[in-house]
PDB file of C-alpha atoms in Angstrom:
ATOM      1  CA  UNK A  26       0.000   0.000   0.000  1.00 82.00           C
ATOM      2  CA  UNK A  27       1.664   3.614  -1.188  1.00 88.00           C
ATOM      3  CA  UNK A  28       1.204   6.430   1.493  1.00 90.00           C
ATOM      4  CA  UNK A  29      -0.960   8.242  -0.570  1.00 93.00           C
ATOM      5  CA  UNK A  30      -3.680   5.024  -0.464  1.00 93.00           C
ATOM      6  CA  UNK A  31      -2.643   5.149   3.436  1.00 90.00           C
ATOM      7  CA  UNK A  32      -3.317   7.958   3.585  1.00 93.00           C
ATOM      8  CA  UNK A  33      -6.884   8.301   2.053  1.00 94.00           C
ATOM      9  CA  UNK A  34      -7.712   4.774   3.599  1.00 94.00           C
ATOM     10  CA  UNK A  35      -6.997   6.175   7.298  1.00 93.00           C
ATOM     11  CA  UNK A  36      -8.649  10.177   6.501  1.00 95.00           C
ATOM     12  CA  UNK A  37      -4.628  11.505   7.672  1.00 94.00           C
ATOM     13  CA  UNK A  38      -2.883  13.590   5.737  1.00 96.00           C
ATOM     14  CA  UNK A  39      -0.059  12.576   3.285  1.00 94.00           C
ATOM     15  CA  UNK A  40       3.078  14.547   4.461  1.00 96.00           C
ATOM     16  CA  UNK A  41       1.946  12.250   7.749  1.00 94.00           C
ATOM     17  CA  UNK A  42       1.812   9.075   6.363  1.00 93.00           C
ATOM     18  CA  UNK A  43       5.169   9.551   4.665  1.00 93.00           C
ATOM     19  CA  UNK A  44       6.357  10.793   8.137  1.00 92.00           C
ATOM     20  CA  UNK A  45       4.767   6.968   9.834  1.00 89.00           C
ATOM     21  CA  UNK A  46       5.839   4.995   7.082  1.00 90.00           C
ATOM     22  CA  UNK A  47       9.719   6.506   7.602  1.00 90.00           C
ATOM     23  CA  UNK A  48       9.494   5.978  11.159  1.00 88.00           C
ATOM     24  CA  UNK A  49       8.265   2.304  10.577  1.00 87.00           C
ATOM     25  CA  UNK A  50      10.937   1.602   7.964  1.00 88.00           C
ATOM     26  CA  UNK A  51      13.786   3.074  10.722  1.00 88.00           C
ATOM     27  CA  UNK A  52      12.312   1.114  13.219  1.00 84.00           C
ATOM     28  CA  UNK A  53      11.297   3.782  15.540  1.00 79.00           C
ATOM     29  CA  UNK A  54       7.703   3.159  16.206  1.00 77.00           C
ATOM     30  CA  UNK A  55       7.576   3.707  19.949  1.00 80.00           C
ATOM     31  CA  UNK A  56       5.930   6.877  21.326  1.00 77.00           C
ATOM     32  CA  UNK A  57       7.932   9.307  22.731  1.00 76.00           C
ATOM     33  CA  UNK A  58       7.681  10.202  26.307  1.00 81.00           C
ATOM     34  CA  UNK A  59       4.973  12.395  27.091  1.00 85.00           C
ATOM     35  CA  UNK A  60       4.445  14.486  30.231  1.00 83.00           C
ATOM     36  CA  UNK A  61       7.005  17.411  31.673  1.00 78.00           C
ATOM     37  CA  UNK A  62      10.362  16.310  32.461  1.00 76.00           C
ATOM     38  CA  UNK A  63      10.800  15.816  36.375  1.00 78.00           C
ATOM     39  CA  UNK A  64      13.084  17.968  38.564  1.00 81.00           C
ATOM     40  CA  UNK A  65      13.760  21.469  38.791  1.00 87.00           C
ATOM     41  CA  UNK A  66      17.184  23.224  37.688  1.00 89.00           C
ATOM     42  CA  UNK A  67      16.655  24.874  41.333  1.00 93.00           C
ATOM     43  CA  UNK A  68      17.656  21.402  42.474  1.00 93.00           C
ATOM     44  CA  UNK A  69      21.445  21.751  41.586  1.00 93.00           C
ATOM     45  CA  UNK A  70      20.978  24.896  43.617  1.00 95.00           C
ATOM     46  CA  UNK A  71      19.423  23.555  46.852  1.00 94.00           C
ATOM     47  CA  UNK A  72      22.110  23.802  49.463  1.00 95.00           C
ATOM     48  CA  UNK A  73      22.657  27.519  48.198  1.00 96.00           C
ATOM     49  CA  UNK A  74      18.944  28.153  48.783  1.00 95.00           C
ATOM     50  CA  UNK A  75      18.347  26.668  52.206  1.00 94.00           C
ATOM     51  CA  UNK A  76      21.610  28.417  53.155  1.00 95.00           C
ATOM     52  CA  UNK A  77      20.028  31.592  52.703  1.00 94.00           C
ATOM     53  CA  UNK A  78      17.185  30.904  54.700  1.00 93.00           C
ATOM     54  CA  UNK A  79      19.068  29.790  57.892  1.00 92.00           C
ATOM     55  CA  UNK A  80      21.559  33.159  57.459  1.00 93.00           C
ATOM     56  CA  UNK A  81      18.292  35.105  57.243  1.00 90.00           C
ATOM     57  CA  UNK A  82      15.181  34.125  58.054  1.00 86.00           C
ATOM     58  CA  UNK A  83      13.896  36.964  57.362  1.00 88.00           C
ATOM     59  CA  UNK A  84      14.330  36.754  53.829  1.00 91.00           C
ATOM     60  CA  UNK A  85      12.203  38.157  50.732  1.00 92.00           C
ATOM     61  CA  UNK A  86      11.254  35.824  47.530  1.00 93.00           C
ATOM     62  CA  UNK A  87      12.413  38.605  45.745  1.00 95.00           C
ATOM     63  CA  UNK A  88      15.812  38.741  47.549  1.00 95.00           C
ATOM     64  CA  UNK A  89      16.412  35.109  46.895  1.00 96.00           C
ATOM     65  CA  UNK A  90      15.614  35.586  43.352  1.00 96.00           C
ATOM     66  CA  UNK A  91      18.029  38.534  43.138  1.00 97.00           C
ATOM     67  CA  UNK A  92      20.853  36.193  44.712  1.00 96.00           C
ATOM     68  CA  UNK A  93      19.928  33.531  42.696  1.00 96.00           C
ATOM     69  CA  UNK A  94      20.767  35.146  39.532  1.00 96.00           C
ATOM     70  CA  UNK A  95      23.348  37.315  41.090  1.00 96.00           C
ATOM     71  CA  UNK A  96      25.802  34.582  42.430  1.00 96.00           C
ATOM     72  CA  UNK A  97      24.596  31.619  40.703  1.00 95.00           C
ATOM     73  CA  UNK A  98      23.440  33.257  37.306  1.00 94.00           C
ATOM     74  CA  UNK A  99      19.650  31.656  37.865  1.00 94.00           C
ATOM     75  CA  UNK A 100      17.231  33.258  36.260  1.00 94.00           C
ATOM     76  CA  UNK A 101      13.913  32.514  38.091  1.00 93.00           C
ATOM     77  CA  UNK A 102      10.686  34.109  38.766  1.00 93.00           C
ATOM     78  CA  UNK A 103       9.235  34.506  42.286  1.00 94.00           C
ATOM     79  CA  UNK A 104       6.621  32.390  41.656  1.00 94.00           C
ATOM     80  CA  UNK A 105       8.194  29.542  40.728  1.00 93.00           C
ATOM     81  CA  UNK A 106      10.475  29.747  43.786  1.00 95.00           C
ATOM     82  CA  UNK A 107       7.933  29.651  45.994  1.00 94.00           C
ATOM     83  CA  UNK A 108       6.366  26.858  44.668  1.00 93.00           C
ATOM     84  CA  UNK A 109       9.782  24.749  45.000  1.00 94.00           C
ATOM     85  CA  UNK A 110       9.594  25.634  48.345  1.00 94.00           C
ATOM     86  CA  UNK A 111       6.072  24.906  48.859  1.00 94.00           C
ATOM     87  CA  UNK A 112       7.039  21.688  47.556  1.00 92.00           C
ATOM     88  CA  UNK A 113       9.679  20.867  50.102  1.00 91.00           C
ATOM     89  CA  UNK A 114       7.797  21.689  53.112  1.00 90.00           C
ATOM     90  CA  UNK A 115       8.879  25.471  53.234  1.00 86.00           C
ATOM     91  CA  UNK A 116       6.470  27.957  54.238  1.00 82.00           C
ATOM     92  CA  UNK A 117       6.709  31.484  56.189  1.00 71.00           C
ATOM     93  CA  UNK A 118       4.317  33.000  58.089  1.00 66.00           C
ATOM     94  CA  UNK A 119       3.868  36.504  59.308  1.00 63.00           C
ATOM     95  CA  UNK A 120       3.532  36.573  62.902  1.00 64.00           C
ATOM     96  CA  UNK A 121       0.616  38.955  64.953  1.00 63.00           C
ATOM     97  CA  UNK A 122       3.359  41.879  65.060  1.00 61.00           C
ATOM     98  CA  UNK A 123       4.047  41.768  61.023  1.00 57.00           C
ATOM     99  CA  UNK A 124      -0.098  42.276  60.427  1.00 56.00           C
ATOM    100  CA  UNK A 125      -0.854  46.203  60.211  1.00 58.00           C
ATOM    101  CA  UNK A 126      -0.061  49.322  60.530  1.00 60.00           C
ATOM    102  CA  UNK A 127      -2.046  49.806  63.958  1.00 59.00           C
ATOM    103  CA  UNK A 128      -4.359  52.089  64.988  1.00 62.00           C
ATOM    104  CA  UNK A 129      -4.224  55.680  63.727  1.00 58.00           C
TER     105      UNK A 129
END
């Protein structure tokens, strides 16, 4: 069977049953992986980050960030480095004297 019958036999167009039929004839008819790859590139960086939560616990997101890419050329939103942290059981709270202002 040519692709072009394939083609018009399975309703796909012809450009992609050239494309299967080279695949099958190289023998690579598994599927590729599908999904997001796992890990973070934050990983490779994990001592640095919990370091800089110990020295200062007091620490912004967006002065982590700015250290990130400053000593460790990362470039990573704030976000995204809050959800690795989220991730690995890191969370900061305000306490009662952080909340407001106060009365006026």
């Amino acid at each position: 069977m040519s692709a072009r019958s394939a083609a018009a036999r399975f309703g796909i167009g012809i450009s992609t049953a050239i494309a299967w039929i080279a695949s099958a004839r190289q023998g690579r008819l598994t599927p590729a992986k599908q999904g997001r790859r796992g890990g973070s590139r934050l990983d490779a960086h994990e001592d640095f980050i919990i370091g800089m939560i110990e020295e200062a616990k007091d620490i912004t997101l967006n002065e982590m960030v700015l250290r990130l890419h400053v000593e460790r050329a990362v470039s990573i939103g704030r976000s995204a480095l809050d959800v690795w942290l989220r991730k690995r059981g890191w969370t900061f709270k305000k306490d009662r004297t952080c909340t407001g202002a106060g009365p006026s």
